[in-house]
Coordinates of N, CA and C and ligand atoms in Angstrom, one line a residue:
M1 N 1.7 9.7 2.8 CA 2.8 10.4 3.4 C 3.6 11.1 2.2
M2 N 3.8 12.4 2.4 CA 4.6 13.1 1.4 C 6.1 13.0 1.7
D3 N 6.8 12.5 0.7 CA 8.3 12.4 0.9 C 8.9 12.5 -0.5
R4 N 10.2 12.4 -0.6 CA 10.8 12.6 -1.9 C 10.6 11.5 -2.9
F5 N 9.9 10.4 -2.5 CA 9.6 9.3 -3.4 C 8.2 9.3 -3.8
Q6 N 7.4 10.3 -3.4 CA 6.0 10.4 -3.7 C 5.7 10.2 -5.2
K7 N 6.5 10.9 -6.1 CA 6.2 10.8 -7.5 C 6.5 9.4 -8.0
Q8 N 7.6 8.8 -7.6 CA 8.0 7.4 -8.0 C 6.9 6.4 -7.6
R9 N 6.4 6.7 -6.4 CA 5.4 5.7 -5.8 C 4.1 5.8 -6.6
L10 N 3.7 7.0 -6.9 CA 2.4 7.1 -7.7 C 2.6 6.5 -9.1
K11 N 3.8 6.7 -9.7 CA 4.1 6.1 -11.0 C 4.1 4.6 -10.9
M12 N 4.6 4.1 -9.9 CA 4.6 2.6 -9.7 C 3.2 2.1 -9.6
V13 N 2.4 2.7 -8.9 CA 1.0 2.3 -8.7 C 0.2 2.4 -10.1
E14 N 0.5 3.4 -10.8 CA -0.2 3.6 -12.1 C 0.3 2.6 -13.1
T15 N 1.6 2.5 -13.3 CA 2.1 1.7 -14.5 C 2.3 0.2 -14.1
Q16 N 2.6 -0.1 -12.9 CA 2.9 -1.5 -12.5 C 1.7 -2.2 -12.0
I17 N 0.8 -1.4 -11.4 CA -0.4 -2.1 -10.7 C -1.7 -1.8 -11.5
R18 N -2.1 -0.6 -11.6 CA -3.4 -0.3 -12.2 C -3.4 -0.7 -13.7
E19 N -2.4 -0.3 -14.4 CA -2.4 -0.6 -15.8 C -2.3 -2.1 -16.1
R20 N -1.9 -2.9 -15.1 CA -1.8 -4.3 -15.3 C -3.1 -5.0 -14.8
G21 N -4.1 -4.2 -14.5 CA -5.4 -4.9 -14.2 C -5.8 -4.9 -12.8
I22 N -5.0 -4.4 -11.8 CA -5.5 -4.4 -10.4 C -6.3 -3.1 -10.2
R23 N -7.6 -3.2 -10.1 CA -8.5 -2.0 -10.0 C -9.1 -1.8 -8.6
N24 N -8.8 -2.6 -7.7 CA -9.3 -2.5 -6.3 C -8.8 -1.2 -5.7
P25 N -9.7 -0.2 -5.6 CA -9.3 1.1 -5.1 C -8.6 1.2 -3.8
R26 N -9.0 0.2 -2.9 CA -8.4 0.2 -1.6 C -6.9 -0.2 -1.7
I27 N -6.6 -1.1 -2.6 CA -5.2 -1.6 -2.8 C -4.4 -0.4 -3.4
L28 N -5.0 0.2 -4.4 CA -4.3 1.3 -5.1 C -4.0 2.4 -4.2
E29 N -5.0 2.8 -3.3 CA -4.8 3.9 -2.4 C -3.7 3.5 -1.3
A30 N -3.8 2.3 -0.8 CA -2.8 2.0 0.2 C -1.4 1.9 -0.3
M31 N -1.3 1.4 -1.5 CA 0.1 1.3 -2.1 C 0.6 2.7 -2.5
S32 N -0.3 3.6 -2.7 CA 0.1 5.0 -3.0 C 0.6 5.7 -1.8
K33 N 0.3 5.1 -0.7 CA 0.6 5.8 0.6 C 1.8 5.1 1.3
I34 N 1.9 3.8 1.3 CA 3.0 3.1 2.1 C 4.4 3.4 1.5
P35 N 5.2 3.9 2.4 CA 6.6 4.3 2.0 C 7.5 3.1 1.8
R36 N 7.4 2.4 0.6 CA 8.1 1.2 0.4 C 9.6 1.3 0.6
H37 N 10.2 2.5 0.3 CA 11.6 2.7 0.4 C 12.1 2.5 1.8
L38 N 11.2 2.6 2.8 CA 11.7 2.4 4.2 C 11.8 1.0 4.6
F39 N 11.3 0.1 3.7 CA 11.4 -1.4 4.0 C 12.6 -2.0 3.3
V40 N 13.4 -1.2 2.7 CA 14.7 -1.8 2.2 C 15.9 -1.0 2.8
E41 N 17.1 -1.5 2.7 CA 18.2 -0.8 3.3 C 18.4 0.5 2.5
E42 N 19.0 1.5 3.2 CA 19.1 2.9 2.6 C 19.7 2.9 1.2
A43 N 20.7 2.1 1.1 CA 21.5 2.1 -0.2 C 20.6 1.7 -1.4
L44 N 19.5 1.0 -1.1 CA 18.6 0.5 -2.2 C 17.3 1.3 -2.3
A45 N 17.2 2.4 -1.5 CA 16.0 3.2 -1.4 C 15.6 3.7 -2.8
D46 N 16.5 4.1 -3.6 CA 16.2 4.6 -5.0 C 15.6 3.6 -5.9
Q47 N 15.8 2.3 -5.5 CA 15.3 1.2 -6.4 C 14.0 0.6 -5.8
A48 N 13.5 1.1 -4.7 CA 12.4 0.5 -4.0 C 11.1 0.5 -4.8
Y49 N 11.0 1.4 -5.8 CA 9.7 1.5 -6.5 C 9.9 0.8 -7.9
N50 N 11.0 0.2 -8.1 CA 11.2 -0.5 -9.4 C 10.4 -1.8 -9.5
D51 N 10.3 -2.3 -10.8 CA 9.4 -3.4 -11.1 C 10.0 -4.7 -10.8
N52 N 10.6 -4.9 -9.7 CA 11.3 -6.2 -9.4 C 11.5 -6.4 -7.9
P53 N 11.7 -7.6 -7.5 CA 12.1 -7.8 -6.1 C 13.4 -7.3 -5.8
L54 N 13.8 -7.1 -4.5 CA 15.1 -6.6 -4.1 C 15.6 -7.4 -2.9
P55 N 16.9 -7.5 -2.7 CA 17.4 -8.2 -1.5 C 17.1 -7.5 -0.2
I56 N 16.8 -8.2 0.8 CA 16.6 -7.6 2.1 C 17.6 -8.2 3.2
G57 N 18.6 -9.0 2.7 CA 19.5 -9.7 3.6 C 19.1 -11.1 3.9
E58 N 20.0 -11.9 4.5 CA 19.7 -13.3 4.9 C 19.2 -14.1 3.7
M59 N 19.6 -13.7 2.5 CA 19.3 -14.3 1.2 C 17.8 -14.3 0.9
Q60 N 17.1 -13.3 1.4 CA 15.6 -13.2 1.2 C 15.4 -11.9 0.4
T61 N 14.1 -11.7 0.0 CA 13.7 -10.6 -0.9 C 12.5 -9.9 -0.4
I62 N 12.4 -8.7 -0.8 CA 11.1 -8.0 -0.7 C 10.5 -8.2 -2.1
S63 N 9.2 -8.7 -2.1 CA 8.6 -9.1 -3.4 C 8.3 -7.9 -4.3
Q64 N 8.2 -8.3 -5.6 CA 7.9 -7.3 -6.7 C 6.6 -6.6 -6.3
P65 N 6.5 -5.3 -6.5 CA 5.2 -4.6 -6.1 C 4.0 -5.3 -6.8
Y66 N 4.0 -5.6 -8.0 CA 2.9 -6.2 -8.7 C 2.5 -7.5 -8.0
M67 N 3.4 -8.3 -7.7 CA 3.1 -9.6 -7.0 C 2.4 -9.4 -5.7
V68 N 2.9 -8.4 -4.9 CA 2.3 -8.1 -3.6 C 0.8 -7.6 -3.9
A69 N 0.6 -6.8 -4.9 CA -0.7 -6.3 -5.2 C -1.6 -7.5 -5.6
M70 N -1.1 -8.3 -6.5 CA -1.9 -9.4 -7.0 C -2.3 -10.4 -6.0
M71 N -1.4 -10.8 -5.1 CA -1.7 -11.7 -4.0 C -2.7 -11.1 -3.0
T72 N -2.6 -9.8 -2.8 CA -3.5 -9.2 -1.8 C -4.9 -9.1 -2.5
D73 N -4.9 -8.8 -3.7 CA -6.2 -8.7 -4.4 C -7.0 -10.0 -4.3
A74 N -6.2 -11.1 -4.5 CA -6.8 -12.5 -4.4 C -7.4 -12.8 -3.1
L75 N -7.0 -12.1 -2.0 CA -7.5 -12.4 -0.7 C -8.9 -11.7 -0.5
D76 N -9.2 -10.8 -1.3 CA -10.5 -10.2 -1.3 C -10.9 -9.6 0.0
L77 N -10.0 -8.7 0.6 CA -10.2 -8.2 1.9 C -11.2 -7.0 1.9
K78 N -12.1 -6.9 2.9 CA -13.1 -5.8 2.9 C -12.8 -4.9 4.1
G79 N -12.0 -5.3 5.1 CA -11.7 -4.4 6.2 C -11.9 -5.0 7.5
R80 N -12.6 -6.1 7.7 CA -12.9 -6.6 9.0 C -12.2 -7.9 9.3
E81 N -11.3 -8.3 8.4 CA -10.8 -9.7 8.5 C -9.6 -9.8 9.5
K82 N -9.4 -11.0 10.0 CA -8.3 -11.4 10.7 C -7.4 -12.2 9.7
V83 N -6.2 -11.7 9.5 CA -5.3 -12.3 8.4 C -4.1 -12.9 9.0
L84 N -3.7 -14.0 8.5 CA -2.4 -14.6 8.8 C -1.5 -14.5 7.6
E85 N -0.2 -14.0 7.9 CA 0.8 -14.0 6.8 C 1.9 -14.9 7.2
I86 N 2.4 -15.7 6.3 CA 3.6 -16.5 6.6 C 4.7 -16.0 5.7
G87 N 5.8 -15.5 6.4 CA 6.9 -14.9 5.7 C 6.8 -13.4 5.7
T88 N 7.1 -12.8 6.9 CA 7.0 -11.4 7.1 C 8.0 -10.6 6.2
G89 N 9.2 -11.2 6.0 CA 10.3 -10.6 5.2 C 10.5 -9.2 5.6
S90 N 10.4 -8.2 4.7 CA 10.7 -6.8 5.0 C 9.6 -6.2 5.8
G91 N 8.4 -6.8 5.7 CA 7.2 -6.2 6.4 C 6.3 -5.3 5.5
Y92 N 6.8 -5.1 4.2 CA 6.0 -4.3 3.3 C 4.6 -4.8 3.0
Q93 N 4.6 -6.1 2.7 CA 3.3 -6.8 2.4 C 2.4 -6.8 3.7
T94 N 3.1 -6.9 4.8 CA 2.4 -6.9 6.1 C 1.7 -5.5 6.3
A95 N 2.4 -4.5 5.9 CA 1.8 -3.1 6.1 C 0.6 -3.0 5.2
L96 N 0.7 -3.5 4.0 CA -0.5 -3.5 3.0 C -1.7 -4.2 3.6
L97 N -1.4 -5.4 4.2 CA -2.5 -6.2 4.8 C -3.1 -5.4 6.0
A98 N -2.2 -4.8 6.7 CA -2.7 -4.0 7.9 C -3.6 -2.8 7.5
E99 N -3.3 -2.3 6.3 CA -4.2 -1.2 5.8 C -5.6 -1.7 5.4
L100 N -5.6 -3.0 5.0 CA -6.8 -3.5 4.3 C -7.7 -4.4 5.2
A101 N -7.1 -4.8 6.3 CA -7.9 -5.8 7.2 C -8.0 -5.2 8.6
D102 N -8.7 -5.9 9.5 CA -8.8 -5.4 10.8 C -7.5 -5.7 11.6
H103 N -7.0 -6.9 11.6 CA -5.7 -7.1 12.1 C -4.9 -8.3 11.5
V104 N -3.6 -8.3 11.6 CA -2.7 -9.2 10.9 C -1.8 -9.8 11.9
L105 N -1.7 -11.2 11.7 CA -0.7 -11.9 12.5 C 0.3 -12.4 11.4
S106 N 1.6 -12.2 11.7 CA 2.6 -12.5 10.7 C 3.7 -13.4 11.3
I107 N 4.2 -14.4 10.6 CA 5.2 -15.3 11.2 C 6.4 -15.3 10.2
E108 N 7.6 -15.1 10.8 CA 8.8 -15.0 10.0 C 9.8 -16.0 10.7
R109 N 10.5 -16.8 9.9 CA 11.5 -17.8 10.6 C 12.8 -17.2 10.9
I110 N 13.2 -16.0 10.3 CA 14.5 -15.4 10.6 C 14.3 -14.2 11.5
A111 N 14.9 -14.4 12.7 CA 14.6 -13.4 13.8 C 15.0 -12.0 13.4
S112 N 16.2 -11.8 12.7 CA 16.7 -10.5 12.4 C 15.7 -9.7 11.4
L113 N 15.1 -10.5 10.5 CA 14.1 -9.9 9.6 C 12.8 -9.5 10.3
A114 N 12.4 -10.4 11.2 CA 11.2 -10.1 12.0 C 11.4 -8.8 12.8
G115 N 12.7 -8.7 13.4 CA 13.0 -7.5 14.2 C 13.0 -6.2 13.4
N116 N 13.6 -6.3 12.2 CA 13.6 -5.1 11.3 C 12.2 -4.7 10.9
A117 N 11.4 -5.7 10.6 CA 10.0 -5.4 10.2 C 9.2 -4.8 11.3
R118 N 9.4 -5.4 12.5 CA 8.7 -4.8 13.7 C 9.0 -3.4 13.9
R119 N 10.3 -3.0 13.8 CA 10.7 -1.6 14.0 C 10.1 -0.7 13.0
I120 N 10.1 -1.0 11.7 CA 9.5 -0.1 10.8 C 8.0 0.0 10.8
L121 N 7.4 -1.2 11.1 CA 5.9 -1.2 11.3 C 5.5 -0.3 12.5
D122 N 6.2 -0.4 13.6 CA 6.0 0.4 14.8 C 6.2 1.9 14.4
H123 N 7.3 2.2 13.7 CA 7.6 3.6 13.3 C 6.4 4.1 12.5
L124 N 5.8 3.3 11.7 CA 4.7 3.8 10.8 C 3.4 3.7 11.5
G125 N 3.3 3.2 12.7 CA 2.1 3.2 13.4 C 1.1 2.0 13.1
Y126 N 1.7 0.9 12.6 CA 0.8 -0.3 12.3 C 0.7 -1.2 13.6
Y127 N -0.1 -0.7 14.5 CA -0.2 -1.4 15.8 C -1.2 -2.6 15.7
N128 N -1.8 -2.8 14.6 CA -2.7 -3.9 14.4 C -2.0 -5.1 13.8
V129 N -0.7 -5.2 14.0 CA 0.1 -6.3 13.5 C 0.8 -7.0 14.7
A130 N 0.7 -8.3 14.7 CA 1.5 -9.1 15.7 C 2.5 -9.9 14.9
I131 N 3.8 -10.0 15.3 CA 4.8 -10.7 14.6 C 5.4 -11.8 15.5
R132 N 5.5 -13.0 15.0 CA 6.1 -14.1 15.8 C 7.2 -14.7 15.0
V133 N 8.3 -15.1 15.7 CA 9.4 -15.8 15.0 C 9.2 -17.3 15.1
G134 N 9.2 -18.0 14.0 CA 9.0 -19.4 14.0 C 8.7 -20.0 12.7
D135 N 8.3 -21.3 12.7 CA 8.0 -22.0 11.4 C 6.5 -21.8 11.2
G136 N 6.2 -20.9 10.2 CA 4.8 -20.5 9.9 C 4.1 -21.6 9.2
T137 N 4.7 -22.7 8.8 CA 3.9 -23.8 8.1 C 3.0 -24.5 9.1
Y138 N 3.2 -24.3 10.4 CA 2.3 -24.8 11.4 C 1.1 -23.9 11.6
G139 N 1.2 -22.7 11.0 CA 0.1 -21.7 11.2 C 0.3 -21.1 12.6
W140 N -0.8 -20.6 13.1 CA -0.9 -19.9 14.5 C -2.2 -20.4 15.1
K141 N -2.1 -21.6 15.7 CA -3.3 -22.4 16.1 C -4.1 -21.6 17.1
E142 N -3.5 -21.0 18.1 CA -4.2 -20.3 19.2 C -5.1 -19.2 18.6
E143 N -4.7 -18.7 17.5 CA -5.4 -17.5 16.9 C -6.4 -17.9 15.8
A144 N -6.4 -19.1 15.4 CA -7.2 -19.6 14.3 C -8.7 -19.6 14.8
P145 N -9.7 -19.5 13.8 CA -9.5 -19.5 12.4 C -9.3 -18.1 11.8
F146 N -8.7 -18.1 10.6 CA -8.4 -16.9 9.9 C -9.3 -16.7 8.7
D147 N -9.7 -15.5 8.4 CA -10.5 -15.2 7.2 C -9.6 -15.2 5.9
A148 N -8.4 -15.0 6.1 CA -7.5 -15.0 4.9 C -6.1 -15.4 5.4
I149 N -5.4 -16.2 4.6 CA -4.0 -16.6 4.9 C -3.2 -16.3 3.6
L150 N -2.0 -15.7 3.8 CA -1.1 -15.4 2.7 C 0.2 -16.0 3.0
V151 N 0.7 -16.8 2.1 CA 2.1 -17.4 2.2 C 3.0 -16.7 1.2
T152 N 4.1 -16.1 1.6 CA 4.9 -15.3 0.7 C 6.2 -16.0 0.4
A153 N 6.2 -17.3 0.4 CA 7.4 -18.2 0.0 C 6.8 -19.4 -0.6
G154 N 7.7 -20.0 -1.5 CA 7.2 -21.2 -2.3 C 7.2 -22.5 -1.6
A155 N 6.0 -23.2 -1.6 CA 5.9 -24.5 -0.9 C 5.8 -25.6 -1.9
P156 N 6.3 -26.8 -1.5 CA 6.2 -28.0 -2.3 C 4.8 -28.4 -2.5
E157 N 4.0 -28.2 -1.5 CA 2.5 -28.5 -1.5 C 1.8 -27.6 -0.6
I158 N 0.5 -27.6 -0.7 CA -0.3 -26.7 0.2 C -0.2 -27.2 1.7
P159 N 0.4 -26.4 2.6 CA 0.5 -26.8 4.0 C -0.8 -27.1 4.7
L160 N -1.0 -28.4 5.1 CA -2.3 -28.8 5.6 C -2.8 -27.9 6.8
P161 N -1.9 -27.6 7.8 CA -2.3 -26.9 9.0 C -3.0 -25.5 8.6
L162 N -2.5 -25.0 7.4 CA -3.0 -23.7 7.0 C -4.5 -23.8 6.5
V163 N -4.7 -24.9 5.8 CA -6.1 -25.2 5.4 C -7.0 -25.4 6.6
E164 N -6.5 -26.2 7.6 CA -7.3 -26.4 8.8 C -7.6 -25.2 9.5
Q165 N -6.7 -24.1 9.4 CA -6.9 -22.9 10.2 C -7.7 -21.8 9.4
L166 N -8.2 -22.2 8.3 CA -9.0 -21.3 7.5 C -10.5 -21.3 8.0
E167 N -11.0 -20.2 8.1 CA -12.5 -20.0 8.4 C -13.3 -20.6 7.2
I168 N -14.5 -21.0 7.4 CA -15.3 -21.5 6.3 C -15.5 -20.2 5.4
G169 N -15.3 -20.3 4.1 CA -15.3 -19.1 3.3 C -14.0 -18.4 3.2
G170 N -13.1 -18.8 4.0 CA -11.7 -18.1 4.0 C -10.9 -18.5 2.8
R171 N -10.0 -17.6 2.5 CA -9.1 -17.7 1.3 C -7.6 -17.9 1.8
L172 N -7.0 -18.9 1.1 CA -5.5 -19.1 1.3 C -4.8 -18.9 0.0
V173 N -3.8 -18.0 0.0 CA -3.1 -17.8 -1.3 C -1.7 -18.2 -1.0
V174 N -1.2 -19.1 -1.8 CA 0.2 -19.8 -1.6 C 0.8 -20.2 -2.9
P175 N 2.1 -19.8 -3.1 CA 2.8 -20.3 -4.3 C 3.2 -21.8 -4.0
V176 N 2.8 -22.7 -5.0 CA 3.1 -24.1 -4.8 C 3.8 -24.7 -6.1
G177 N 4.8 -25.5 -5.8 CA 5.5 -26.1 -7.0 C 6.9 -26.5 -6.7
G178 N 7.8 -26.3 -7.7 CA 9.2 -26.7 -7.5 C 10.0 -25.6 -6.8
R179 N 11.3 -25.8 -6.6 CA 12.1 -24.8 -5.9 C 12.3 -23.6 -6.6
Y180 N 12.2 -23.6 -8.0 CA 12.5 -22.4 -8.7 C 11.3 -21.7 -9.4
L181 N 10.3 -22.5 -9.6 CA 9.1 -22.0 -10.2 C 7.9 -22.6 -9.5
Q182 N 6.9 -21.7 -9.3 CA 5.7 -22.2 -8.7 C 4.4 -21.7 -9.4
E183 N 3.3 -22.2 -9.0 CA 2.0 -21.7 -9.5 C 1.4 -21.0 -8.2
L184 N 0.8 -19.8 -8.4 CA 0.2 -19.1 -7.3 C -1.2 -19.7 -7.2
M185 N -1.5 -20.4 -6.1 CA -2.8 -21.1 -5.9 C -3.6 -20.3 -4.9
K186 N -4.9 -20.2 -5.2 CA -5.9 -19.6 -4.3 C -6.8 -20.7 -3.9
V187 N -6.9 -21.0 -2.6 CA -7.7 -22.1 -2.0 C -8.8 -21.4 -1.2
T188 N -10.1 -21.7 -1.5 CA -11.2 -21.2 -0.7 C -11.8 -22.4 0.0
R189 N -11.9 -22.3 1.4 CA -12.6 -23.4 2.1 C -14.1 -23.2 2.0
L190 N -14.8 -24.3 1.6 CA -16.2 -24.2 1.3 C -17.1 -24.7 2.5
S191 N -16.5 -25.6 3.4 CA -17.4 -26.2 4.4 C -16.5 -26.7 5.6
E192 N -17.1 -27.3 6.6 CA -16.3 -27.9 7.7 C -15.3 -28.9 7.2
D193 N -15.7 -29.6 6.2 CA -14.9 -30.7 5.6 C -13.6 -30.1 5.0
I194 N -12.4 -30.4 5.5 CA -11.2 -29.7 5.0 C -10.9 -30.2 3.6
N195 N -11.6 -31.2 3.1 CA -11.3 -31.5 1.7 C -12.3 -30.8 0.7
D196 N -13.2 -30.1 1.3 CA -14.2 -29.4 0.4 C -13.6 -28.0 0.1
L197 N -12.8 -28.0 -0.9 CA -12.0 -26.7 -1.2 C -12.2 -26.4 -2.7
K198 N -12.2 -25.1 -2.9 CA -12.2 -24.6 -4.3 C -10.7 -24.2 -4.6
K199 N -10.1 -24.7 -5.6 CA -8.7 -24.4 -5.9 C -8.6 -23.7 -7.2
E200 N -8.0 -22.5 -7.3 CA -7.8 -21.7 -8.5 C -6.3 -21.5 -8.7
N201 N -5.9 -21.6 -10.0 CA -4.5 -21.3 -10.3 C -4.4 -19.9 -10.9
L202 N -3.7 -19.0 -10.2 CA -3.6 -17.6 -10.6 C -2.4 -17.3 -11.5
G203 N -1.6 -18.4 -11.8 CA -0.5 -18.2 -12.7 C 0.8 -18.5 -12.1
G204 N 1.9 -18.4 -13.0 CA 3.2 -18.8 -12.6 C 3.9 -17.7 -11.7
C205 N 4.8 -18.1 -10.9 CA 5.5 -17.1 -10.0 C 6.8 -17.7 -9.6
R206 N 7.6 -16.9 -9.0 CA 8.9 -17.4 -8.5 C 9.2 -16.8 -7.1
F207 N 9.3 -17.7 -6.1 CA 9.5 -17.2 -4.7 C 10.7 -18.0 -4.1
V208 N 11.2 -17.4 -3.0 CA 12.2 -18.1 -2.2 C 11.5 -19.2 -1.5
D209 N 12.3 -20.2 -1.0 CA 11.7 -21.4 -0.4 C 10.9 -21.1 0.9
L210 N 9.8 -21.8 1.0 CA 9.1 -21.9 2.3 C 9.8 -23.1 3.1
I211 N 10.5 -22.8 4.1 CA 11.3 -23.8 4.8 C 10.7 -24.1 6.1
G212 N 10.3 -25.4 6.3 CA 9.7 -25.8 7.6 C 9.1 -27.2 7.5
E213 N 8.4 -27.6 8.5 CA 7.8 -28.9 8.6 C 6.9 -29.2 7.4
Y214 N 6.1 -28.3 7.0 CA 5.2 -28.5 5.9 C 5.6 -27.8 4.6
G215 N 7.0 -27.5 4.6 CA 7.6 -26.8 3.4 C 8.8 -27.6 3.0
W216 N 9.8 -26.9 2.5 CA 11.1 -27.6 2.2 C 11.9 -27.8 3.4
S217 N 12.8 -28.8 3.3 CA 13.5 -29.1 4.6 C 14.7 -28.2 4.8
G218 N 15.0 -27.3 3.9 CA 16.1 -26.3 4.2 C 17.3 -26.5 3.3
Ligands
SAM301 N1 6.3 -10.3 1.5 C1 7.6 -10.1 1.9 C2 8.1 -8.7 1.5 O1 7.5 -8.2 0.5 O2 9.0 -8.3 2.1 C3 8.6 -11.0 1.2 C4 8.8 -12.3 1.9 S1 10.2 -13.2 1.3 C5 9.8 -13.4 -0.4 C6 9.7 -14.8 2.0 C7 10.0 -14.8 3.5 O3 9.5 -16.0 4.0 C8 11.4 -14.7 3.9 O4 11.6 -13.7 4.8 C9 11.7 -16.1 4.6 O5 12.6 -16.0 5.7 C10 10.3 -16.4 5.1 N2 10.0 -17.9 5.4 C11 10.4 -18.9 4.7 N3 9.9 -20.0 5.3 C12 9.2 -19.7 6.4 C13 8.5 -20.4 7.4 N4 8.4 -21.7 7.4 N5 7.9 -19.6 8.3 C14 8.0 -18.3 8.3 N6 8.7 -17.6 7.4 C15 9.3 -18.3 6.4

């Protein structure tokens, strides 16, 4: 989409994403196209392509572009997947997943954020996204299993229902740890046995709390 932020967007992709080692051409192309400035309030539009998270209201944030790219890269999407996202937030990450997978189900606990995200995603034509308001730590059982699950808030431990709702071979990416600092974990389900998991630590990160039954109590 050509707009007045095109130059800033391409610079963001080059300096914050590609030069830091994300080489997946589908991610680079999608991030070059998605108008990130539309996912923040107008007063912050000029900062939308900066190298940091930004407030989106309700004490929540739109994640740093590099973090969005890194988590998405870890999901290893090829285009045919059914993806579950926990923590819709602004909807920016949701739009990226919608570009890279077949369809996306996203759960947000704060109704006003879910409403804003829905509006902008509809405006941009992302009709392969379903959004539900609720506690995403339960997952979305009726729609399971998922090829990939992404949690965009920090959990005290890996939420068990999400592991149970992973397809065999499916990937779950979730920040796990304390309230202020977490490790970004990638969990791959290897067989029917939900204890048969490959766990990789992708490095330190800092997210807002995942609040819910299998998260923090609030
Ligand atoms: N990826 C989003 C973006 O770029 O805009 C950022 C998401 S923000 C860091 C985390 C979101 O998770 C917040 O909107 C928060 O309300 C939501 N959240 C926290 N706990 C949740 C839960 N149990 N279920 C669903 N959403 C939750």
